[in-house]
Short mmCIF file of C-alpha atoms in Angstrom, two decimals:
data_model
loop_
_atom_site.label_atom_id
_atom_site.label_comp_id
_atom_site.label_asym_id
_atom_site.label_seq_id
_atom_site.Cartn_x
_atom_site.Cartn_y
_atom_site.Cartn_z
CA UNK A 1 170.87 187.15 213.33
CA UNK A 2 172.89 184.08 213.63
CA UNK A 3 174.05 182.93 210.33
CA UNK A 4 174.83 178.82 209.77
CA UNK A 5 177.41 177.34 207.04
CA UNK A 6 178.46 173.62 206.32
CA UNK A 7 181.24 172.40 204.24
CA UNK A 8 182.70 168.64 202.59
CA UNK A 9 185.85 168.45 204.10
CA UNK A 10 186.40 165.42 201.23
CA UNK A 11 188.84 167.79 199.52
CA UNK A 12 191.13 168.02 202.66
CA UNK A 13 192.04 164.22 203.07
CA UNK A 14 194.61 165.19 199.69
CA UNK A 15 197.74 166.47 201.04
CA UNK A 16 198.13 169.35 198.84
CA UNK A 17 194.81 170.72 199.95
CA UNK A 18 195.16 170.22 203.40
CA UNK A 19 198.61 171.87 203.63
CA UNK A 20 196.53 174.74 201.37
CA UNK A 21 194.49 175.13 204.73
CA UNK A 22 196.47 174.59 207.53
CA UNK A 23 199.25 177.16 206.64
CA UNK A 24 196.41 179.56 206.43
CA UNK A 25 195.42 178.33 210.01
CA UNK A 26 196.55 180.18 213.38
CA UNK A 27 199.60 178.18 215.29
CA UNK A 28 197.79 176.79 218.05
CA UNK A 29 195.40 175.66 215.45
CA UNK A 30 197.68 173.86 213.51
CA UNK A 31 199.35 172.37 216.97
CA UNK A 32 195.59 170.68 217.80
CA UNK A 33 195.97 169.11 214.27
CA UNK A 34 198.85 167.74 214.65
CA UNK A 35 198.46 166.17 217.48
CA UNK A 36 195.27 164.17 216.23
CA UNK A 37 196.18 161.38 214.37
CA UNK A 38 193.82 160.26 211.96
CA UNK A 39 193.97 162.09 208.28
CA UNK A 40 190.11 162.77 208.69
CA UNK A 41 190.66 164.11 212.32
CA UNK A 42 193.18 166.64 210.89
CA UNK A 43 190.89 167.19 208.26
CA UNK A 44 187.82 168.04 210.48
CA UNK A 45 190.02 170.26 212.95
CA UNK A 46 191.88 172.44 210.13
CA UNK A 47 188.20 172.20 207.54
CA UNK A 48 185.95 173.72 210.46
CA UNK A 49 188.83 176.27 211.89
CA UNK A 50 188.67 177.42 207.84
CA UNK A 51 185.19 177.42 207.67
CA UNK A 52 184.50 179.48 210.94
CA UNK A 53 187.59 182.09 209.96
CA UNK A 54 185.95 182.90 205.95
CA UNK A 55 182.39 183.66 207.90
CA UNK A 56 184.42 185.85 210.33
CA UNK A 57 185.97 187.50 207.52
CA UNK A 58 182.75 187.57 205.35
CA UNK A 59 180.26 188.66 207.97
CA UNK A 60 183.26 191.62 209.06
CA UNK A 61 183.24 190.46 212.33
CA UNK A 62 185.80 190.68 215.28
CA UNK A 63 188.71 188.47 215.75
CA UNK A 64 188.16 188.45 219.57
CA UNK A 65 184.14 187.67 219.28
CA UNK A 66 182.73 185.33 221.47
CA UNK A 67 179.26 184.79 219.85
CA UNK A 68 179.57 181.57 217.25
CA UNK A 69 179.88 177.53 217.47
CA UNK A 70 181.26 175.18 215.75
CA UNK A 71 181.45 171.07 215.21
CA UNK A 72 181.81 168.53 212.93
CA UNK A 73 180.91 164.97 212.39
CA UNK A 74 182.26 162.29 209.16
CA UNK A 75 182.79 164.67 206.53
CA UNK A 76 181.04 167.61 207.28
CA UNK A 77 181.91 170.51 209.34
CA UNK A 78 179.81 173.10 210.65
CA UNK A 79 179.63 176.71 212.18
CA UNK A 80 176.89 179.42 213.53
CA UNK A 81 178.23 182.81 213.75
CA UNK A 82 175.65 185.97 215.26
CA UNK A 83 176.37 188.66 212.81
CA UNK A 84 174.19 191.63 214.36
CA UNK A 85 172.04 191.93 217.33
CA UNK A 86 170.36 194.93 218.31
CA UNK A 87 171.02 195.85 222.44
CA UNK A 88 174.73 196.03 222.03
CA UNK A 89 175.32 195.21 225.63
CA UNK A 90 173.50 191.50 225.14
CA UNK A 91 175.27 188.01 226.18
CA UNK A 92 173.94 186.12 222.70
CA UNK A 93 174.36 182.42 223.30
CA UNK A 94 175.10 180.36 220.36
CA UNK A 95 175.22 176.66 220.60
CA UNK A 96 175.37 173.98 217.15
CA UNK A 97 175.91 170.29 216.10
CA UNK A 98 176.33 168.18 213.65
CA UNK A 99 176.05 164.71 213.52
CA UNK A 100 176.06 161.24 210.99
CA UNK A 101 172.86 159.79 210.90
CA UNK A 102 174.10 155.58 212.79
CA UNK A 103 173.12 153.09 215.01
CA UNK A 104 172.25 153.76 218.49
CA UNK A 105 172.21 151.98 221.47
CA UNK A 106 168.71 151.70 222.42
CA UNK A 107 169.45 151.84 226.61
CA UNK A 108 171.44 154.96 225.98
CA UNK A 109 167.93 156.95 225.39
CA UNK A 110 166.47 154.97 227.92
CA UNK A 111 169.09 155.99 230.48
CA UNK A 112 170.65 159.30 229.60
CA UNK A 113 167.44 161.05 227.75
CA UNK A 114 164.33 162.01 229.38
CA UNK A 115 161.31 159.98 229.43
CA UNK A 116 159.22 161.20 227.34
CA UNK A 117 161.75 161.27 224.85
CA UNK A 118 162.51 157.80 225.09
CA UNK A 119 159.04 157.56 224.53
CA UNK A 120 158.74 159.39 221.59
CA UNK A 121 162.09 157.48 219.72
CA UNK A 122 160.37 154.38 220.48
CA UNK A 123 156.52 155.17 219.30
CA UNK A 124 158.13 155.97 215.69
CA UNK A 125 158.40 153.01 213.05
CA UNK A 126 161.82 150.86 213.73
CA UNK A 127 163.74 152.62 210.56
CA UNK A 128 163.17 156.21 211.66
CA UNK A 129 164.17 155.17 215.10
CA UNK A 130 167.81 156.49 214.02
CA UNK A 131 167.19 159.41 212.90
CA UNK A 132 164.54 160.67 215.36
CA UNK A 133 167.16 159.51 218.27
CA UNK A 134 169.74 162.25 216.42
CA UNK A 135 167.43 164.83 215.93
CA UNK A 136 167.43 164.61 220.50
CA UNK A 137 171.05 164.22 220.39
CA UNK A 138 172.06 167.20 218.13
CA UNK A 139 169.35 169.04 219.52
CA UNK A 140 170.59 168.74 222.94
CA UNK A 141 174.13 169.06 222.35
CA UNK A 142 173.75 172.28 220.42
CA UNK A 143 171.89 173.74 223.56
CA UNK A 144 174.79 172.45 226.13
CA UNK A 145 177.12 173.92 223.82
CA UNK A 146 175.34 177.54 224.17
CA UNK A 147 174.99 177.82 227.71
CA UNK A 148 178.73 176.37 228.03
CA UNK A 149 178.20 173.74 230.15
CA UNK A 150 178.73 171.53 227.37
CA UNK A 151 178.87 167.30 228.18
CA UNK A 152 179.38 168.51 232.03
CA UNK A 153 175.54 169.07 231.78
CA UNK A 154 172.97 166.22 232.42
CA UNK A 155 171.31 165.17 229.19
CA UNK A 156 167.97 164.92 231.14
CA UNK A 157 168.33 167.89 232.71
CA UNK A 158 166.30 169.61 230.03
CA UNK A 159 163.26 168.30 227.99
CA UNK A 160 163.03 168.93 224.05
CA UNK A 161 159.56 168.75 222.31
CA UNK A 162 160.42 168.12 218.62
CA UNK A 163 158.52 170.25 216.21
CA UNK A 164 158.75 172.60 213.20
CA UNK A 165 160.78 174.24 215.55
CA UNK A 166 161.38 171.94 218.25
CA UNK A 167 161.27 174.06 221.55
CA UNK A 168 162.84 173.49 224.97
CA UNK A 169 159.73 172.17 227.28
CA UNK A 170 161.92 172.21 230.16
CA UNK A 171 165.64 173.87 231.66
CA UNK A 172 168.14 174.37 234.25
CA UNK A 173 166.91 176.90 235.88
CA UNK A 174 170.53 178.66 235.88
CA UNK A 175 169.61 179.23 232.28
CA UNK A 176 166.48 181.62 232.56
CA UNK A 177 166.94 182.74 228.97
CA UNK A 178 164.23 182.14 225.87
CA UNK A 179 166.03 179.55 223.79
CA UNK A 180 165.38 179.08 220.22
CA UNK A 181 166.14 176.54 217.15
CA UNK A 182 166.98 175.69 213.92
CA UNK A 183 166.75 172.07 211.97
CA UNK A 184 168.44 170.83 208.89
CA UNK A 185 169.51 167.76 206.88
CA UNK A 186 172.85 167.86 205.31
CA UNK A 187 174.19 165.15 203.17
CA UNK A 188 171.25 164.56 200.92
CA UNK A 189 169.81 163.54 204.30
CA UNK A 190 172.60 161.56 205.94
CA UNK A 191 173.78 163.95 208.77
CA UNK A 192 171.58 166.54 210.86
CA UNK A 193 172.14 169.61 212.39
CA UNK A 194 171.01 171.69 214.68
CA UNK A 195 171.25 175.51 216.19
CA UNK A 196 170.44 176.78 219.63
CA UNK A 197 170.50 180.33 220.11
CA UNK A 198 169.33 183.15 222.80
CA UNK A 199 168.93 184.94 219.11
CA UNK A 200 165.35 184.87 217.86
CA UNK A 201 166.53 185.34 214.36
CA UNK A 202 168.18 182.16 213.12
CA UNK A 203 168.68 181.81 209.23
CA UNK A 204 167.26 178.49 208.57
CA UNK A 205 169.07 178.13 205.53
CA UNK A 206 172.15 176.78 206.24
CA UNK A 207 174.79 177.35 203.26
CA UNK A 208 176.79 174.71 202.11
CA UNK A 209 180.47 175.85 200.63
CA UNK A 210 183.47 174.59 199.10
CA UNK A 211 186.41 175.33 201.45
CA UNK A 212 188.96 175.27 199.28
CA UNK A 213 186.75 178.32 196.63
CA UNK A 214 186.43 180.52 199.72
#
């Protein structure tokens, strides 16, 4: 089962809370953060580190597992942990995004997405062209980001049919397992989100917490 929580990292642009979080973060954590510059940078780097280590702790899971995700985008952060699978010996992939709902550049589709994609962005009225456009892009990103390839991976190397779940139509053929998804808003409908996992069980509720009452 892989399990899916989002956070506000609002709280963490106040120096007392951030300091509240990054202490509690590992050293080479807290070295990444530093090295960003930007408050909200720091924030997003120390908020999601937080996040993903409470679900560790809350699901029991091992320090040294391999099998969760995590990103952020403005001020949300997000992570997908598998909790429990049942062959023991199985590679789960796990693969997520997050991203603000913004203007997009209309040739990026056109160039980097495939076409009947591009298609599909354009055939919907003008002001849901943003929002179906990041539906692809987290979409996509969250299944780079489980087979590892991550940005290294052509974005039309794989063809996504949106749907209630979207489904991969088409993939690398390196990648011969079943992928699966999971959609949400976050925001009150300004960001989306998406999971990609080799799990068939995906929670599709994805819980929202305060970092700071973890």
């Amino acid at each position: 089962m892989v399990k899916t929580w989002a956070a506000d990292i609002t709280p963490l642009l106040e120096e007392a809370c951030y300091r509240q979080c990054y202490l509690e973060a590992p050293a080479f954590r807290q070295e990444k953060a530093d090295r960003i510059k930007s408050m909200k940078g720091k924030a997003q780097s120390i908020g999601v580190w937080t996040l993903y280590n409470h679900m560790r702790q809350f699901y029991q899971l091992e320090e040294d597992m391999r099998e969760y995700n995590f990103s952020h985008s403005g001020d949300y952060v997000l992570c997908a942990v598998c909790t429990e699978h049942e062959n023991a010996g199985e590679k789960i992939r796990v693969g997520c995004d997050v991203e603000q709902i913004r203007s997009f550049r209309i040739d990026m589709a056109k160039r980097f997405f495939c076409k009947s994609e591009y298609q599909n962005i354009m055939e919907v009225q003008e002001a849901m062209q943003q929002e179906v456009f990041c539906r692809y892009w987290v979409l996509k990103e969250s299944f780079m980001k489980a087979t590892g390839k991550g940005m290294a991976m052509a974005l039309n190397s794989f063809e996504i049919q949106l749907g209630t779940p979207s489904v991969l139509l088409r993939q690398p053929e390196e990648f011969s397992e079943t992928f699966y998804y999971m959609e949400s808003k976050l925001g009150n409908g300004a960001y989306r989100m998406a999971v990609c996992s080799t799990d068939e069980e995906i929670d599709v509720e994805v819980k929202e917490v305060q970092l700071l009452g973890l």
